[in-house]
Short mmCIF file of C-alpha atoms and ligand atoms in Angstrom, two decimals:
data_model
loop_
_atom_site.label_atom_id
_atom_site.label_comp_id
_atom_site.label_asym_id
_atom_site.label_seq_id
_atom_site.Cartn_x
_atom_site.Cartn_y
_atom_site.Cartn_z
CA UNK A 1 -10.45 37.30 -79.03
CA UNK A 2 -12.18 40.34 -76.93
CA UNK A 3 -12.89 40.35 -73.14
CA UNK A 4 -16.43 40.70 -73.05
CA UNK A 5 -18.34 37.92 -75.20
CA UNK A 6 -20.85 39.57 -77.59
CA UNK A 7 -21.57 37.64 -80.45
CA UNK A 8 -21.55 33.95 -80.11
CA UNK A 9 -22.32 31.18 -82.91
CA UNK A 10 -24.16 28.25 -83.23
CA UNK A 11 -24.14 25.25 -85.19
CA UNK A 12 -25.16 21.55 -85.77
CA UNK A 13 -22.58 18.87 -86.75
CA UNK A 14 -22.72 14.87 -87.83
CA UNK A 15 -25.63 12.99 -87.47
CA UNK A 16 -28.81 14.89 -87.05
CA UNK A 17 -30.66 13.80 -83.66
CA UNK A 18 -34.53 14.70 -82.78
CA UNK A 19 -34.06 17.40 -80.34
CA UNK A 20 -31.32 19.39 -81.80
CA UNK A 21 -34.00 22.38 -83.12
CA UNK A 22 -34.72 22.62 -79.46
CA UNK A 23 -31.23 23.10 -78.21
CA UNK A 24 -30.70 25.49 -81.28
CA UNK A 25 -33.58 27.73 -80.05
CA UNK A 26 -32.47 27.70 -76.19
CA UNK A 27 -28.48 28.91 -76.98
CA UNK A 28 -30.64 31.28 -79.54
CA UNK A 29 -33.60 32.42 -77.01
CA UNK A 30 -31.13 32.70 -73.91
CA UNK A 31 -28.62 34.20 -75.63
CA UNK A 32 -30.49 36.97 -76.66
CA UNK A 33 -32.25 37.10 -73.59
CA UNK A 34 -28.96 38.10 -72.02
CA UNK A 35 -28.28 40.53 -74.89
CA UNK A 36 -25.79 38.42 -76.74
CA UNK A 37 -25.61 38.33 -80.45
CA UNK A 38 -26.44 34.75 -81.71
CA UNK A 39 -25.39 33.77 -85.36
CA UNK A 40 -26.10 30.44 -86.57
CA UNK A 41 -23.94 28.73 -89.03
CA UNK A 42 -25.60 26.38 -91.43
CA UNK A 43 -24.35 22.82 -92.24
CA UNK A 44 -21.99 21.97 -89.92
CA UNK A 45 -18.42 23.22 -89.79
CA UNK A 46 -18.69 23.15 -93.96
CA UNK A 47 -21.18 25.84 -93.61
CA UNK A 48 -18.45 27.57 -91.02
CA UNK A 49 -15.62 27.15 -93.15
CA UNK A 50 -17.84 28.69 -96.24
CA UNK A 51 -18.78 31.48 -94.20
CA UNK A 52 -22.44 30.26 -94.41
CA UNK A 53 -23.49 32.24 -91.45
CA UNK A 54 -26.70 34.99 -90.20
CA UNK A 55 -27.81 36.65 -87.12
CA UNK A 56 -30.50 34.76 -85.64
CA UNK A 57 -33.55 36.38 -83.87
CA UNK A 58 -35.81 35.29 -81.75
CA UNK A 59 -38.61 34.60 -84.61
CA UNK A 60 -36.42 32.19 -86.47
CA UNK A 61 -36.63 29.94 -84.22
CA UNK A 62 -40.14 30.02 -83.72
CA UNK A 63 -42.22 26.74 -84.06
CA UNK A 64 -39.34 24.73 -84.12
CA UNK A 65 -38.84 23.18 -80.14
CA UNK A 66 -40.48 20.02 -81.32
CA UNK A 67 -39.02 19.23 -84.90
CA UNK A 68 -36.93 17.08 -85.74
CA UNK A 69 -34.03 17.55 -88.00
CA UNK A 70 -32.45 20.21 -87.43
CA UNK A 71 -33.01 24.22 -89.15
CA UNK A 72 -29.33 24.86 -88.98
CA UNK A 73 -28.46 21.62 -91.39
CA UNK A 74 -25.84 19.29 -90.80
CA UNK A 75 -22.54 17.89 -92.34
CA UNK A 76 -19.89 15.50 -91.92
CA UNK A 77 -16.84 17.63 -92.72
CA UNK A 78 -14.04 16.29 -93.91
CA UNK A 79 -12.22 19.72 -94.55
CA UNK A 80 -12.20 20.49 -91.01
CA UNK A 81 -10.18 17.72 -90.62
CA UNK A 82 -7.11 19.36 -92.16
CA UNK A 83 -5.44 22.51 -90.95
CA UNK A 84 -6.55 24.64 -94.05
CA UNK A 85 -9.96 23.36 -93.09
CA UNK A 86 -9.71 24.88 -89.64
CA UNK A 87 -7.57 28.00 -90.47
CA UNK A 88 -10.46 28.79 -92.79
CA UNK A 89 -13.19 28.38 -89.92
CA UNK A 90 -11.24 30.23 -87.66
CA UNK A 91 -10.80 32.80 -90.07
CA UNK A 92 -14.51 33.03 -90.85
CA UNK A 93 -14.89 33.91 -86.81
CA UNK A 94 -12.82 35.89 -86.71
CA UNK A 95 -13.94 38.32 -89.70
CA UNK A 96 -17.34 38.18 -87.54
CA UNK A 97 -16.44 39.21 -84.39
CA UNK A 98 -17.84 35.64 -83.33
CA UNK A 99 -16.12 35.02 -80.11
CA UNK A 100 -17.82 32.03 -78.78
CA UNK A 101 -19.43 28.97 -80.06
CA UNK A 102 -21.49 26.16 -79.39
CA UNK A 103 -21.38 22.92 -81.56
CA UNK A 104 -24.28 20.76 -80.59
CA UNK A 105 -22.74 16.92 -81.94
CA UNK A 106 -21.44 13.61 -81.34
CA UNK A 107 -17.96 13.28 -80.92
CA UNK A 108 -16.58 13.91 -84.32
CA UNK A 109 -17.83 17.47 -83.86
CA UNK A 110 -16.57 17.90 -80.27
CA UNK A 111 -13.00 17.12 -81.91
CA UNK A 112 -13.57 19.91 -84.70
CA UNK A 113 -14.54 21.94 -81.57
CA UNK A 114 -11.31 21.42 -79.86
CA UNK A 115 -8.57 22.55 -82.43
CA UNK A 116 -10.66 26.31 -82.26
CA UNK A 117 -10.56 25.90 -79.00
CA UNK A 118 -6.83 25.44 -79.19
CA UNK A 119 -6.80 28.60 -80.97
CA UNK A 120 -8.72 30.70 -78.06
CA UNK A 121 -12.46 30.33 -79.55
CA UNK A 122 -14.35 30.27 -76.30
CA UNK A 123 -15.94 26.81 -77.02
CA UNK A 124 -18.96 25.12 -75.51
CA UNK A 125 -19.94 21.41 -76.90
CA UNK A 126 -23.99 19.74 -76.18
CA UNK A 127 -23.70 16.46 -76.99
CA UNK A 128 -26.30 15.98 -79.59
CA UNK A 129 -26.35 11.69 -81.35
CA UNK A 130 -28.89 9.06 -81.16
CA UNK A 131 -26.34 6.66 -80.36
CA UNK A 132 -25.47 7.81 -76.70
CA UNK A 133 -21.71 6.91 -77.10
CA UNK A 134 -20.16 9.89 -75.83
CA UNK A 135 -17.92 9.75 -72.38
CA UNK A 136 -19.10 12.05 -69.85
CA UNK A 137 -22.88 12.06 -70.27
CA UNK A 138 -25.39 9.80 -69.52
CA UNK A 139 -27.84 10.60 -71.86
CA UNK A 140 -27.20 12.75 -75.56
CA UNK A 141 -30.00 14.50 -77.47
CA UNK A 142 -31.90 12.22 -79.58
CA UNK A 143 -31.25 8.94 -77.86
CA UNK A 144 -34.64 8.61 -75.96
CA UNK A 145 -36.85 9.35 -79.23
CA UNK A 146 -34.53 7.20 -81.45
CA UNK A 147 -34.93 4.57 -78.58
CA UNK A 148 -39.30 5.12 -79.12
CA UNK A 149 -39.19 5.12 -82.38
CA UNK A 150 -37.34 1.61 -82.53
CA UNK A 151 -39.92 -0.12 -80.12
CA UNK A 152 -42.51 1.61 -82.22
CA UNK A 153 -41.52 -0.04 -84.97
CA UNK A 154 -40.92 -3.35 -83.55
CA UNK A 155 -44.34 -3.18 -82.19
CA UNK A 156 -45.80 -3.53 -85.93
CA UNK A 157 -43.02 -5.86 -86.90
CA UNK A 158 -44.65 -8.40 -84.27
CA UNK A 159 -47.79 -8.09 -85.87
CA UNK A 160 -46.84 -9.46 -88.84
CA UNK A 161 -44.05 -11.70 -87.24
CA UNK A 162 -47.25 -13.10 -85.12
CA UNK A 163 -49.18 -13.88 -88.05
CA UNK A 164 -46.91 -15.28 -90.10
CA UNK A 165 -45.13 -17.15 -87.27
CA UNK A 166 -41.63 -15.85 -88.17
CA UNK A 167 -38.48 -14.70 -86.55
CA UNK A 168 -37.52 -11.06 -87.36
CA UNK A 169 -34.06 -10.15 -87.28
CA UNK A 170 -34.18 -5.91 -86.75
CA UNK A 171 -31.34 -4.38 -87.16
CA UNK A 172 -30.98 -0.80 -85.23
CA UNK A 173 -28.30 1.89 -85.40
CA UNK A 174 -25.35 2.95 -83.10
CA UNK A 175 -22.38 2.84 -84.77
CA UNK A 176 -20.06 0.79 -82.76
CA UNK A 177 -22.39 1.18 -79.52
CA UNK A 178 -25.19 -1.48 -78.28
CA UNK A 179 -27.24 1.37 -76.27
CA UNK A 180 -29.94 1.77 -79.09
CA UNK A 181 -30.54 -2.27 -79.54
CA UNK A 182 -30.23 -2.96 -75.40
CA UNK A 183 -32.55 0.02 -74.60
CA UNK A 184 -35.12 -1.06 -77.25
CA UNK A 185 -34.65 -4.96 -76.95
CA UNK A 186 -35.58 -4.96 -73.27
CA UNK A 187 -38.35 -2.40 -73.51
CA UNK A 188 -40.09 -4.45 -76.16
CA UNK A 189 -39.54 -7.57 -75.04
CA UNK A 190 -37.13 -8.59 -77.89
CA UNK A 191 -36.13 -12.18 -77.43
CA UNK A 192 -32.47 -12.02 -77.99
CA UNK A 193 -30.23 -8.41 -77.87
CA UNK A 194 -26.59 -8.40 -79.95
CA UNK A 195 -24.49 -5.71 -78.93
CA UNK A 196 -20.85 -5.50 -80.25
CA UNK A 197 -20.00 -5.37 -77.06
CA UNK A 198 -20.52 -8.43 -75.93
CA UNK A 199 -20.11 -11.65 -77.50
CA UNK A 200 -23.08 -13.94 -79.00
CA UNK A 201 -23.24 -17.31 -79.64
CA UNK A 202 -25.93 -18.34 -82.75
CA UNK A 203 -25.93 -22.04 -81.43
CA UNK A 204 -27.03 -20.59 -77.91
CA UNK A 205 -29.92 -18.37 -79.58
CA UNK A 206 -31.17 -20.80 -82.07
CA UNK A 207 -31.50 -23.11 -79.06
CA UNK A 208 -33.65 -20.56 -77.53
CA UNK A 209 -35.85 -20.07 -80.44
CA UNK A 210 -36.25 -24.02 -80.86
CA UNK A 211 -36.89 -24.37 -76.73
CA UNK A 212 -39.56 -21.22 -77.38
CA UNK A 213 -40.95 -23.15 -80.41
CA UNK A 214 -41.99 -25.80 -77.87
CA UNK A 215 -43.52 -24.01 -75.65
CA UNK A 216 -45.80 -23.01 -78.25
CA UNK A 217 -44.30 -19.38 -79.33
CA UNK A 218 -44.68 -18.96 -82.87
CA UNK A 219 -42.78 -15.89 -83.41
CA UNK A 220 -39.49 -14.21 -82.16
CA UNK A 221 -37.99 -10.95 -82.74
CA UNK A 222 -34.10 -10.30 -82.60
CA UNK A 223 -32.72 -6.86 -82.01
CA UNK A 224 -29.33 -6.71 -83.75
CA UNK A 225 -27.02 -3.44 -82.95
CA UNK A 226 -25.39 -2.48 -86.57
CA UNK A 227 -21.99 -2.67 -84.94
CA UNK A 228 -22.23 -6.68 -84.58
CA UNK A 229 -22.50 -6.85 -88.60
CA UNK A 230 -25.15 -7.39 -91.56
CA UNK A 231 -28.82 -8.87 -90.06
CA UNK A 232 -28.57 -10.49 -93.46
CA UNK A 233 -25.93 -12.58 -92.48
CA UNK A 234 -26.81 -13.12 -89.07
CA UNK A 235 -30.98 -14.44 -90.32
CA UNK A 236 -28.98 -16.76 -92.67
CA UNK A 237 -27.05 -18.19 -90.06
CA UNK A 238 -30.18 -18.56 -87.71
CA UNK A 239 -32.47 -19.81 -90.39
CA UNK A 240 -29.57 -22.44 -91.40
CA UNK A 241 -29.34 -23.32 -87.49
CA UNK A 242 -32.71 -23.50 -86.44
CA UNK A 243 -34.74 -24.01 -89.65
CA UNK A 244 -37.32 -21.30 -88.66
CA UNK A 245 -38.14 -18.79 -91.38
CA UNK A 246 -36.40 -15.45 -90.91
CA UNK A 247 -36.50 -11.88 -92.27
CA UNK A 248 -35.01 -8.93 -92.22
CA UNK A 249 -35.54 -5.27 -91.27
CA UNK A 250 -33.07 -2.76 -91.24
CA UNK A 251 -34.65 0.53 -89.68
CA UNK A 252 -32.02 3.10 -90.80
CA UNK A 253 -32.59 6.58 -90.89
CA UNK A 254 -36.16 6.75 -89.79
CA UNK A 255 -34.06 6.16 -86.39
CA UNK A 256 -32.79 9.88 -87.02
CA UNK A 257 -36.33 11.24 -87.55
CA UNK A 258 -39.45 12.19 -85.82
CA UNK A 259 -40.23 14.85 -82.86
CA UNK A 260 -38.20 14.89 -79.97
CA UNK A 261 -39.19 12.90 -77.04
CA UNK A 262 -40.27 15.44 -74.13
CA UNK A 263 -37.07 13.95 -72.42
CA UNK A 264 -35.01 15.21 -75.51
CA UNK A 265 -36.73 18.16 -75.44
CA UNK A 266 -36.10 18.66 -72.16
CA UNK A 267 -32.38 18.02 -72.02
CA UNK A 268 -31.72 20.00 -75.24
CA UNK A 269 -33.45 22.83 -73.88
CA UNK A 270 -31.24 22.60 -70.64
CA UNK A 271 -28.38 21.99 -72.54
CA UNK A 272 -29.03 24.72 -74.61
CA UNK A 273 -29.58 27.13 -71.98
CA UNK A 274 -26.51 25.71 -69.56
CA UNK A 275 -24.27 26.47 -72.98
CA UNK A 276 -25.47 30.25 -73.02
CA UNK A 277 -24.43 30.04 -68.94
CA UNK A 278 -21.33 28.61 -69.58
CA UNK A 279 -20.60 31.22 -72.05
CA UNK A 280 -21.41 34.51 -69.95
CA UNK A 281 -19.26 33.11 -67.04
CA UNK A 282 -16.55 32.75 -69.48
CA UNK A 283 -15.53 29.28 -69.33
CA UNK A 284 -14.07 27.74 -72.34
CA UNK A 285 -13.31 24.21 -73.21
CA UNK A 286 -16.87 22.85 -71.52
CA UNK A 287 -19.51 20.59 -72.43
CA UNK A 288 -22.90 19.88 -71.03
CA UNK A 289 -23.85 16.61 -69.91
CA UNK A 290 -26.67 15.29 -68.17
CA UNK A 291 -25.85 13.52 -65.49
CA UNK A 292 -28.50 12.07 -62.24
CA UNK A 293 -31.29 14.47 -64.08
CA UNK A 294 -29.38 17.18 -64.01
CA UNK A 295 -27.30 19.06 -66.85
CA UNK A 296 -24.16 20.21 -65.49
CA UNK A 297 -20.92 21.58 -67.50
CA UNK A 298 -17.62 20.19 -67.42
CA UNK A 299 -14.53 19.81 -69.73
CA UNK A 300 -14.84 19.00 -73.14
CA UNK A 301 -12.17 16.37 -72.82
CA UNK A 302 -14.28 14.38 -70.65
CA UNK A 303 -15.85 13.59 -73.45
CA UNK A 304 -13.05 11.36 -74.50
CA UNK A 305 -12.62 9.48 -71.45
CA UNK A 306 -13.68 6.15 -70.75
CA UNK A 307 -17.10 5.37 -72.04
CA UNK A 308 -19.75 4.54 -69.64
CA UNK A 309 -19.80 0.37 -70.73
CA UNK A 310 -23.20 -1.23 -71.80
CA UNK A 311 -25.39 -1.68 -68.67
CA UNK A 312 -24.64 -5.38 -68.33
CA UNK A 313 -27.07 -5.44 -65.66
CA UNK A 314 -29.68 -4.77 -67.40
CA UNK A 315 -28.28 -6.73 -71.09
CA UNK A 316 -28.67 -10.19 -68.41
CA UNK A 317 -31.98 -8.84 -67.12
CA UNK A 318 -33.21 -8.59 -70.80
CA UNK A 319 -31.67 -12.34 -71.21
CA UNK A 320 -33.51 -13.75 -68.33
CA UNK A 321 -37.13 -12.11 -68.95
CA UNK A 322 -36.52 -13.72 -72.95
CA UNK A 323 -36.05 -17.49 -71.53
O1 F6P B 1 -24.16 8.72 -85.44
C1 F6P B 1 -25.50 8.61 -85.82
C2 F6P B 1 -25.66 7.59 -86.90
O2 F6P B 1 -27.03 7.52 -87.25
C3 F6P B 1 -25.14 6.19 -86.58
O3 F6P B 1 -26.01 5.46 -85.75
C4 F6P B 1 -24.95 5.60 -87.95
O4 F6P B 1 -23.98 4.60 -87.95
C5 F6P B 1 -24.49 6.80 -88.75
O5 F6P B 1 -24.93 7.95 -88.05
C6 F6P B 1 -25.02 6.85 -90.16
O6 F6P B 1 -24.47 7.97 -90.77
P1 F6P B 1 -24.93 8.56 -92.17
O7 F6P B 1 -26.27 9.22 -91.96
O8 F6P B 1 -23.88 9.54 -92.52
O9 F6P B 1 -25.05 7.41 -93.10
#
């Protein structure tokens, strides 16, 4: 590909986070602001591969900083898994001029990323998930406001839990990480956290409920990570232990919605904007990552290096304040 990077593209991949709209319009606003060509590419890497692709200008990204979704739309491709899938993206870069991109994604995206960075795409990836698994960063867009809209909710679930003197078993998303439940669980005062990564023991917790029963608490809320298994099964095992009467919530998608956080905001627009720098001092192979309230670049493989592990410090603070 040319020398001197002109025309750059931009897309969204996987999951859609809250935040992502405002990391669009940075790579957009200070890309043009250093007289680059931005093109975004809608859906994903299905959109790339179908040549679904426009000029962007500073007005279509107007209004958008604190949406959430994202304008670009989003995919899970499984064509640009295969090497047709790819050759086909490549080629669709290729035919315009586009000699740089940024994919704003979880990990599944940074690995589409890497095999057109393989074939000399100058690549930048902003790690864009709710579920704040990726290696390399310590926070990814859309984490924080999934993180508020969980205690949100489990603020009106203990309403209801109060008054009917229940125990709620809420089950949040992650995939296979606990960083959604922990976070949550300890800012709303959830009485027990499960995490897949570390073990549980139902006798232990329906102990605890029983021993809070005593004391006189009539309700209890459980945070359960969707990577442990079904809440279904989990409130049948508790109820079976302990006798109390359990239900279920499973949260789901509304986890993916809602305006950014100002933190989100804030790190998409820096990641957004460190992208564009990375770009026009013609690294390749980079991603941004936030790291001691800062966004810095480094390499895209760090992204597949060890996994910061659940903060067990604070998972046995959270333990001890639920006694
Ligand atoms: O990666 C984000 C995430 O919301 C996960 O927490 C969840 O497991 C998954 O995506 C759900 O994916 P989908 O929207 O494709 O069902």
């Amino acid at each position: 590909m040319s020398g001197v990077i002109q025309r750059v593209g931009v897309l969204t991949s996987g999951g859609d986070a809250p935040g992502m709209n405002a990391a669009v319009r940075a790579v957009v606003r200070k890309g043009i602001f250093h007289g680059l060509n931005v093109f975004g590419i809608n859906r994903g890497y299905e959109g790339l591969i179908h040549g679904e692709i426009h000029e962007m200008s500073i007005g279509s990204v107007a209004d958008i900083v604190l949406r959430g979704g994202t304008v670009l739309k989003t995919a899970r491709s499984e064509e640009m898994k295969t090497l047709a899938g790819q050759q086909k993206a490549l080629a669709q870069l290729r035919k315009l001029e586009i000699d740089a991109l940024v994919v704003i994604g979880g990990d599944g995206s940074f690995r589409g990323a890497q095999t057109l960075a393989a074939q000399g795409v100058q690549l930048v990836g902003v790690p864009g998930t709710i579920d704040n698994d990726i290696a390399g960063t310590e926070l990814t867009i859309g984490f924080d406001t999934a993180v508020n809209t969980v205690v949100d909710a489990v603020g009106k679930i203990r309403d209801t839990a109060s008054s009917h003197e229940r125990t709620f078993i809420v089950e949040v998303m992650g995939r296979n990480c606990g960083n959604i439940a922990l976070q949550a669980g300890l800012a709303c005062g959830a009485e027990s956290i499960l995490v897949p990564e570390i073990p549980y023991d139902l006798d232990e917790i329906s102990d605890k409920l029983k021993r809070g029963h005593q004391r006189g608490k009539n309700h209890s809320i459980i945070l359960v990570a969707e990577g442990v298994g079904s809440a279904y099964k989990i409130g049948e095992e508790l109820h079976a232990r302990s006798g109390f009467e359990t239900r279920i919530t499973v949260l789901g998608h509304l986890q993916r919605g809602g305006n950014p956080s100002a933190l989100d905001a804030v790190i998409a627009a820096a990641m957004g904007g460190k992208a564009i720098e990375i770009i026009l001092a013609g690294e390749t192979n980079r991603m941004t990552a936030y790291i001691d309230q800062t966004v810095i670049s480094r390499p895209l493989e760090d992204a597949y290096g060890n996994r910061r592990p659940l903060n067990r410090e604070l998972y046995d603070l959270a333990n001890e304040l639920s006694i």
